[in-house]
mmCIF file of C-alpha atoms in Angstrom:
data_model
loop_
_atom_site.group_PDB
_atom_site.id
_atom_site.type_symbol
_atom_site.label_atom_id
_atom_site.label_comp_id
_atom_site.label_asym_id
_atom_site.label_seq_id
_atom_site.Cartn_x
_atom_site.Cartn_y
_atom_site.Cartn_z
ATOM 1 C CA UNK A 307 -18.437 41.300 -16.563
ATOM 2 C CA UNK A 308 -22.118 42.064 -16.175
ATOM 3 C CA UNK A 309 -23.316 42.966 -12.691
ATOM 4 C CA UNK A 310 -26.297 40.925 -11.544
ATOM 5 C CA UNK A 311 -29.421 42.509 -10.124
ATOM 6 C CA UNK A 312 -28.584 41.005 -6.725
ATOM 7 C CA UNK A 313 -25.116 42.593 -6.803
ATOM 8 C CA UNK A 314 -26.584 46.003 -7.658
ATOM 9 C CA UNK A 315 -29.089 45.631 -4.849
ATOM 10 C CA UNK A 316 -26.295 44.737 -2.441
ATOM 11 C CA UNK A 317 -24.184 47.811 -3.342
ATOM 12 C CA UNK A 318 -26.667 50.402 -2.066
ATOM 13 C CA UNK A 319 -27.070 48.381 1.113
ATOM 14 C CA UNK A 320 -23.289 48.372 1.624
ATOM 15 C CA UNK A 321 -23.131 52.148 1.128
ATOM 16 C CA UNK A 322 -26.042 52.735 3.522
ATOM 17 C CA UNK A 323 -24.482 50.409 6.122
ATOM 18 C CA UNK A 324 -21.095 52.146 5.915
ATOM 19 C CA UNK A 325 -22.577 55.632 6.182
ATOM 20 C CA UNK A 326 -24.916 54.604 8.994
ATOM 21 C CA UNK A 327 -22.016 53.210 11.004
ATOM 22 C CA UNK A 328 -19.968 56.356 10.411
ATOM 23 C CA UNK A 329 -22.848 58.575 11.575
ATOM 24 C CA UNK A 330 -23.491 56.520 14.705
ATOM 25 C CA UNK A 331 -19.746 56.434 15.481
ATOM 26 C CA UNK A 332 -19.584 60.234 15.236
ATOM 27 C CA UNK A 333 -17.271 60.335 12.237
ATOM 28 C CA UNK A 334 -19.891 62.535 10.596
ATOM 29 C CA UNK A 335 -21.143 64.908 13.327
ATOM 30 C CA UNK A 336 -24.744 66.212 13.616
ATOM 31 C CA UNK A 337 -25.272 68.898 11.004
ATOM 32 C CA UNK A 338 -22.121 67.847 9.124
ATOM 33 C CA UNK A 339 -22.047 67.065 5.437
ATOM 34 C CA UNK A 340 -21.985 63.506 4.120
ATOM 35 C CA UNK A 341 -19.775 62.644 1.133
ATOM 36 C CA UNK A 342 -21.153 64.029 -2.129
ATOM 37 C CA UNK A 343 -22.771 61.830 -4.740
ATOM 38 C CA UNK A 344 -19.706 62.009 -7.064
ATOM 39 C CA UNK A 345 -17.438 61.001 -4.170
ATOM 40 C CA UNK A 346 -19.588 58.007 -3.334
ATOM 41 C CA UNK A 347 -19.896 57.026 -6.992
ATOM 42 C CA UNK A 348 -16.094 56.969 -7.300
ATOM 43 C CA UNK A 349 -15.479 55.253 -3.952
ATOM 44 C CA UNK A 350 -17.958 52.412 -4.489
ATOM 45 C CA UNK A 351 -17.819 52.287 -8.284
ATOM 46 C CA UNK A 352 -21.575 52.489 -8.634
ATOM 47 C CA UNK A 353 -24.132 54.630 -10.428
ATOM 48 C CA UNK A 354 -25.791 57.768 -9.040
ATOM 49 C CA UNK A 355 -29.176 56.045 -8.652
ATOM 50 C CA UNK A 356 -27.484 53.444 -6.419
ATOM 51 C CA UNK A 357 -25.965 56.190 -4.270
ATOM 52 C CA UNK A 358 -29.285 58.025 -4.073
ATOM 53 C CA UNK A 359 -31.057 54.861 -2.950
ATOM 54 C CA UNK A 360 -28.543 54.538 -0.103
ATOM 55 C CA UNK A 361 -29.016 58.201 0.908
ATOM 56 C CA UNK A 362 -32.785 57.856 0.711
ATOM 57 C CA UNK A 363 -32.549 54.934 3.115
ATOM 58 C CA UNK A 364 -30.720 57.078 5.686
ATOM 59 C CA UNK A 365 -33.267 59.856 5.210
ATOM 60 C CA UNK A 366 -36.136 57.436 5.839
ATOM 61 C CA UNK A 367 -34.343 56.258 9.000
ATOM 62 C CA UNK A 368 -34.110 59.832 10.288
ATOM 63 C CA UNK A 369 -30.306 59.875 10.175
ATOM 64 C CA UNK A 370 -29.861 62.305 7.281
ATOM 65 C CA UNK A 371 -31.590 65.013 5.292
ATOM 66 C CA UNK A 372 -31.034 66.405 1.805
ATOM 67 C CA UNK A 373 -30.797 70.058 0.826
ATOM 68 C CA UNK A 374 -31.358 70.497 -2.873
ATOM 69 C CA UNK A 375 -28.254 71.853 -4.583
ATOM 70 C CA UNK A 376 -26.128 71.535 -1.431
ATOM 71 C CA UNK A 377 -25.946 67.842 -0.652
ATOM 72 C CA UNK A 378 -26.748 65.444 2.162
ATOM 73 C CA UNK A 379 -26.249 66.173 5.862
ATOM 74 C CA UNK A 380 -26.412 64.339 9.188
ATOM 75 C CA UNK A 381 -29.644 65.150 10.946
ATOM 76 C CA UNK A 382 -29.170 66.785 14.357
ATOM 77 C CA UNK A 383 -30.801 64.645 17.008
ATOM 78 C CA UNK A 384 -33.520 66.623 18.807
ATOM 79 C CA UNK A 385 -33.731 66.858 22.549
ATOM 80 C CA UNK A 386 -35.953 64.040 23.729
ATOM 81 C CA UNK A 387 -38.765 65.047 26.058
ATOM 82 C CA UNK A 388 -40.941 62.727 28.123
ATOM 83 C CA UNK A 389 -44.616 61.837 28.334
ATOM 84 C CA UNK A 390 -45.487 60.520 31.794
ATOM 85 C CA UNK A 391 -48.046 57.756 32.196
ATOM 86 C CA UNK A 392 -49.600 58.091 35.638
ATOM 87 C CA UNK A 393 -51.726 55.840 37.794
ATOM 88 C CA UNK A 394 -52.941 58.768 39.882
ATOM 89 C CA UNK A 395 -55.540 61.401 38.939
ATOM 90 C CA UNK A 396 -55.791 61.374 35.137
ATOM 91 C CA UNK A 397 -56.088 64.881 33.685
ATOM 92 C CA UNK A 398 -58.579 65.662 30.939
ATOM 93 C CA UNK A 399 -55.991 66.701 28.354
ATOM 94 C CA UNK A 400 -58.583 67.743 25.766
ATOM 95 C CA UNK A 401 -60.292 70.178 28.151
ATOM 96 C CA UNK A 402 -59.628 73.747 26.879
ATOM 97 C CA UNK A 403 -58.843 74.951 30.379
ATOM 98 C CA UNK A 404 -56.002 72.417 30.628
ATOM 99 C CA UNK A 405 -54.263 73.685 27.491
ATOM 100 C CA UNK A 406 -50.782 74.938 28.537
ATOM 101 C CA UNK A 407 -51.189 78.222 26.635
ATOM 102 C CA UNK A 408 -54.507 78.931 28.362
ATOM 103 C CA UNK A 409 -52.964 78.187 31.727
ATOM 104 C CA UNK A 410 -49.906 80.339 30.995
ATOM 105 C CA UNK A 411 -51.504 83.359 29.294
ATOM 106 C CA UNK A 412 -55.239 83.271 29.951
ATOM 107 C CA UNK A 413 -58.112 82.780 27.527
ATOM 108 C CA UNK A 414 -57.928 86.004 25.539
ATOM 109 C CA UNK A 415 -54.161 86.338 25.087
ATOM 110 C CA UNK A 416 -53.603 82.660 24.295
ATOM 111 C CA UNK A 417 -56.115 82.722 21.437
ATOM 112 C CA UNK A 418 -55.254 86.130 20.019
ATOM 113 C CA UNK A 419 -54.166 86.335 16.353
ATOM 114 C CA UNK A 420 -54.142 82.566 15.827
ATOM 115 C CA UNK A 421 -54.682 81.164 12.330
ATOM 116 C CA UNK A 422 -55.791 77.804 13.698
ATOM 117 C CA UNK A 423 -57.658 77.215 16.979
ATOM 118 C CA UNK A 424 -55.905 75.722 19.996
ATOM 119 C CA UNK A 425 -58.843 73.389 20.546
ATOM 120 C CA UNK A 426 -62.189 72.374 19.079
ATOM 121 C CA UNK A 427 -65.193 70.432 20.349
ATOM 122 C CA UNK A 428 -68.056 69.141 18.272
ATOM 123 C CA UNK A 429 -70.576 66.391 17.840
ATOM 124 C CA UNK A 430 -69.791 64.160 14.890
ATOM 125 C CA UNK A 431 -70.297 60.559 13.771
ATOM 126 C CA UNK A 432 -67.959 57.661 14.432
ATOM 127 C CA UNK A 433 -65.841 56.358 11.578
ATOM 128 C CA UNK A 434 -64.622 52.765 11.665
ATOM 129 C CA UNK A 435 -61.611 53.411 13.946
ATOM 130 C CA UNK A 436 -63.536 55.547 16.436
ATOM 131 C CA UNK A 437 -66.382 53.035 16.468
ATOM 132 C CA UNK A 438 -63.920 50.294 17.423
ATOM 133 C CA UNK A 439 -62.412 52.477 20.196
ATOM 134 C CA UNK A 440 -65.808 53.180 21.756
ATOM 135 C CA UNK A 441 -67.489 49.839 20.966
ATOM 136 C CA UNK A 442 -70.267 51.544 18.983
ATOM 137 C CA UNK A 443 -71.457 51.195 15.423
ATOM 138 C CA UNK A 444 -69.964 53.357 12.635
ATOM 139 C CA UNK A 445 -72.119 56.439 12.244
ATOM 140 C CA UNK A 446 -73.016 56.590 15.941
ATOM 141 C CA UNK A 447 -73.017 60.079 17.461
ATOM 142 C CA UNK A 448 -69.786 60.946 19.308
ATOM 143 C CA UNK A 449 -68.288 64.013 20.978
ATOM 144 C CA UNK A 450 -64.909 64.790 19.472
ATOM 145 C CA UNK A 451 -62.623 67.227 21.289
ATOM 146 C CA UNK A 452 -59.248 68.109 19.755
ATOM 147 C CA UNK A 453 -56.367 70.067 21.249
ATOM 148 C CA UNK A 454 -52.980 70.975 19.711
ATOM 149 C CA UNK A 455 -50.027 71.652 21.990
ATOM 150 C CA UNK A 456 -46.898 73.318 20.597
ATOM 151 C CA UNK A 457 -43.983 72.606 22.884
ATOM 152 C CA UNK A 458 -41.840 75.497 21.734
ATOM 153 C CA UNK A 459 -39.238 75.109 24.470
ATOM 154 C CA UNK A 460 -38.039 71.817 23.048
ATOM 155 C CA UNK A 461 -35.203 71.542 20.588
ATOM 156 C CA UNK A 462 -35.953 72.613 17.055
ATOM 157 C CA UNK A 463 -35.155 70.265 14.233
ATOM 158 C CA UNK A 464 -35.228 71.446 10.643
ATOM 159 C CA UNK A 465 -37.295 74.455 11.670
ATOM 160 C CA UNK A 466 -40.129 72.618 13.454
ATOM 161 C CA UNK A 467 -40.689 72.563 17.215
ATOM 162 C CA UNK A 468 -42.231 69.520 18.854
ATOM 163 C CA UNK A 469 -46.019 69.341 18.785
ATOM 164 C CA UNK A 470 -48.594 67.115 20.407
ATOM 165 C CA UNK A 471 -52.052 66.293 19.046
ATOM 166 C CA UNK A 472 -54.693 65.280 21.555
ATOM 167 C CA UNK A 473 -58.041 63.825 20.530
ATOM 168 C CA UNK A 474 -60.832 62.822 22.910
ATOM 169 C CA UNK A 475 -63.774 60.677 21.782
ATOM 170 C CA UNK A 476 -66.891 60.079 23.882
ATOM 171 C CA UNK A 477 -70.094 58.234 23.096
ATOM 172 C CA UNK A 478 -72.555 61.177 22.874
ATOM 173 C CA UNK A 479 -75.143 59.095 24.717
ATOM 174 C CA UNK A 480 -72.930 59.423 27.821
ATOM 175 C CA UNK A 481 -73.405 63.208 27.928
ATOM 176 C CA UNK A 482 -76.908 64.016 26.653
ATOM 177 C CA UNK A 483 -76.648 67.624 27.900
ATOM 178 C CA UNK A 484 -73.624 68.430 25.658
ATOM 179 C CA UNK A 485 -75.856 70.565 23.416
ATOM 180 C CA UNK A 486 -77.287 72.605 26.301
ATOM 181 C CA UNK A 487 -75.596 76.049 26.031
ATOM 182 C CA UNK A 488 -75.094 76.513 29.772
ATOM 183 C CA UNK A 489 -73.721 73.025 30.307
ATOM 184 C CA UNK A 490 -71.577 73.301 27.189
ATOM 185 C CA UNK A 491 -70.012 76.478 28.574
ATOM 186 C CA UNK A 492 -69.139 74.586 31.758
ATOM 187 C CA UNK A 493 -67.615 71.724 29.792
ATOM 188 C CA UNK A 494 -65.520 74.282 27.949
ATOM 189 C CA UNK A 495 -64.471 76.573 30.796
ATOM 190 C CA UNK A 496 -64.018 74.232 33.780
ATOM 191 C CA UNK A 497 -61.014 71.935 33.213
ATOM 192 C CA UNK A 498 -62.308 69.014 35.291
ATOM 193 C CA UNK A 499 -66.023 69.260 34.588
ATOM 194 C CA UNK A 500 -66.183 66.922 31.571
ATOM 195 C CA UNK A 501 -64.551 64.021 33.417
ATOM 196 C CA UNK A 502 -66.392 64.775 36.666
ATOM 197 C CA UNK A 503 -69.705 64.516 34.820
ATOM 198 C CA UNK A 504 -68.770 61.205 33.193
ATOM 199 C CA UNK A 505 -67.602 59.666 36.467
ATOM 200 C CA UNK A 506 -70.631 60.958 38.353
ATOM 201 C CA UNK A 507 -73.079 59.526 35.836
ATOM 202 C CA UNK A 508 -71.257 56.351 34.810
ATOM 203 C CA UNK A 509 -68.699 55.586 37.546
ATOM 204 C CA UNK A 510 -66.935 53.873 39.086
ATOM 205 C CA UNK A 511 -64.438 53.712 36.255
ATOM 206 C CA UNK A 512 -61.179 51.938 35.410
ATOM 207 C CA UNK A 513 -58.361 53.102 33.133
ATOM 208 C CA UNK A 514 -56.653 51.261 30.295
ATOM 209 C CA UNK A 515 -53.546 52.684 28.585
ATOM 210 C CA UNK A 516 -51.919 51.294 25.459
ATOM 211 C CA UNK A 517 -49.023 52.624 23.371
ATOM 212 C CA UNK A 518 -48.067 51.965 19.774
ATOM 213 C CA UNK A 519 -46.096 53.509 16.908
ATOM 214 C CA UNK A 520 -46.364 53.585 13.138
ATOM 215 C CA UNK A 521 -45.296 55.714 10.188
ATOM 216 C CA UNK A 522 -47.285 58.980 10.281
ATOM 217 C CA UNK A 523 -50.084 59.603 7.812
ATOM 218 C CA UNK A 524 -49.834 62.743 5.687
ATOM 219 C CA UNK A 525 -52.291 64.777 7.776
ATOM 220 C CA UNK A 526 -50.503 63.768 10.970
ATOM 221 C CA UNK A 527 -47.135 64.636 9.476
ATOM 222 C CA UNK A 528 -48.358 68.156 8.623
ATOM 223 C CA UNK A 529 -50.125 68.711 11.952
ATOM 224 C CA UNK A 530 -47.145 67.561 14.019
ATOM 225 C CA UNK A 531 -44.436 69.202 11.894
ATOM 226 C CA UNK A 532 -42.804 65.869 11.062
ATOM 227 C CA UNK A 533 -40.619 64.842 8.183
ATOM 228 C CA UNK A 534 -41.533 62.269 5.562
ATOM 229 C CA UNK A 535 -41.486 58.653 6.801
ATOM 230 C CA UNK A 536 -41.082 59.586 10.485
ATOM 231 C CA UNK A 537 -42.861 57.440 13.065
ATOM 232 C CA UNK A 538 -45.655 58.776 15.242
ATOM 233 C CA UNK A 539 -45.995 57.664 18.858
ATOM 234 C CA UNK A 540 -49.603 56.960 19.860
ATOM 235 C CA UNK A 541 -50.756 56.721 23.479
ATOM 236 C CA UNK A 542 -54.390 55.701 23.879
ATOM 237 C CA UNK A 543 -56.016 55.949 27.312
ATOM 238 C CA UNK A 544 -59.528 54.633 27.844
ATOM 239 C CA UNK A 545 -61.904 55.534 30.659
ATOM 240 C CA UNK A 546 -64.092 52.465 30.999
ATOM 241 C CA UNK A 547 -66.753 50.809 33.118
ATOM 242 C CA UNK A 548 -65.406 48.120 35.494
ATOM 243 C CA UNK A 549 -66.501 45.560 32.867
ATOM 244 C CA UNK A 550 -64.199 47.236 30.308
ATOM 245 C CA UNK A 551 -66.871 48.934 28.186
ATOM 246 C CA UNK A 552 -65.425 52.264 26.958
ATOM 247 C CA UNK A 553 -66.822 55.601 28.140
ATOM 248 C CA UNK A 554 -64.188 58.022 26.797
ATOM 249 C CA UNK A 555 -60.939 57.591 24.873
ATOM 250 C CA UNK A 556 -58.083 60.104 24.881
ATOM 251 C CA UNK A 557 -55.477 59.612 22.156
ATOM 252 C CA UNK A 558 -52.159 61.474 22.208
ATOM 253 C CA UNK A 559 -49.997 61.600 19.079
ATOM 254 C CA UNK A 560 -46.386 62.740 19.259
ATOM 255 C CA UNK A 561 -43.254 62.542 17.032
ATOM 256 C CA UNK A 562 -41.554 59.302 18.076
ATOM 257 C CA UNK A 563 -38.045 60.721 17.644
ATOM 258 C CA UNK A 564 -38.724 63.592 20.047
ATOM 259 C CA UNK A 565 -40.629 61.870 22.822
ATOM 260 C CA UNK A 566 -40.182 58.878 25.084
ATOM 261 C CA UNK A 567 -42.495 57.389 27.691
ATOM 262 C CA UNK A 568 -41.923 57.281 31.437
ATOM 263 C CA UNK A 569 -43.980 55.828 34.275
ATOM 264 C CA UNK A 570 -44.938 57.812 37.343
ATOM 265 C CA UNK A 571 -44.105 55.149 39.924
ATOM 266 C CA UNK A 572 -40.663 54.561 38.423
ATOM 267 C CA UNK A 573 -39.641 58.208 38.029
ATOM 268 C CA UNK A 574 -41.197 59.868 41.092
ATOM 269 C CA UNK A 575 -39.232 60.107 44.349
ATOM 270 C CA UNK A 576 -42.594 59.580 46.087
ATOM 271 C CA UNK A 577 -44.695 57.118 44.049
ATOM 272 C CA UNK A 578 -47.790 58.213 45.992
ATOM 273 C CA UNK A 579 -47.221 61.958 45.376
ATOM 274 C CA UNK A 580 -47.763 64.157 42.351
ATOM 275 C CA UNK A 581 -44.987 65.889 40.452
ATOM 276 C CA UNK A 582 -44.795 69.630 41.065
ATOM 277 C CA UNK A 583 -44.563 71.909 37.993
ATOM 278 C CA UNK A 584 -40.878 72.435 38.783
ATOM 279 C CA UNK A 585 -40.268 68.674 38.982
ATOM 280 C CA UNK A 586 -42.015 68.161 35.662
ATOM 281 C CA UNK A 587 -39.754 70.786 34.101
ATOM 282 C CA UNK A 588 -36.594 69.383 35.751
ATOM 283 C CA UNK A 589 -37.392 65.898 34.456
ATOM 284 C CA UNK A 590 -38.162 67.082 30.907
ATOM 285 C CA UNK A 591 -41.817 65.984 31.118
ATOM 286 C CA UNK A 592 -44.102 67.789 28.673
ATOM 287 C CA UNK A 593 -47.316 65.909 29.358
ATOM 288 C CA UNK A 594 -48.929 63.653 31.990
ATOM 289 C CA UNK A 595 -51.519 61.201 30.780
#
């Protein structure tokens, strides 16, 4: 009897559903091997391509990974860390002086023997997405500051520790002295100076924070050490005029399977107080935005 296309399509879904349930129930432990392709072919009476489609589905869901020549395995679930959204003083995460490596080791030691810089800051032009963020026209001059945080103390999955990418975009008209060498040195060296200057010149300000998630683009996947088809968590915080017009936008990108979001007022014992460094560590918080 000839198998219809719909029946063939249903078979890989059945296999994926059965294996997914077994993984979530703990019948296949983290790091453990899944049944081999020949075993699944015999058990479900299907072809190898059907089995591979089922395994590929679990890989895309982040439940399994494949080692060429060895088989398929259950992916160990990484330790989840937290990103804290605060309604108190918002730190300038893109400021070089606020980079955790700079704070821990100092300027010289933190940047020694690095193939890629911890942070960059330059004047560039707005592409379509940045133009929408800042309510300017594409091609408008913007200040782009980028900082990469490698959270090496978090659990390692498939050889990659958790990383965070932080981008800050500011309408260059808001800081006309950015190109002045002395002022630029202050923006670089003093962690709070960039925000202080914006608030002094354009305040009072309000803050708007939005979160979203999507499948990571290739460049994001490489930068954040993510696997194919993993989702990236995006937290976008806007410093704006009281009327809502953007002044500066900070965008944090993080692997969605390694980070979750918490809110200061819900997690803090004292909603009106700041977390101490020890409390941040005890609560598994890697970043406050």
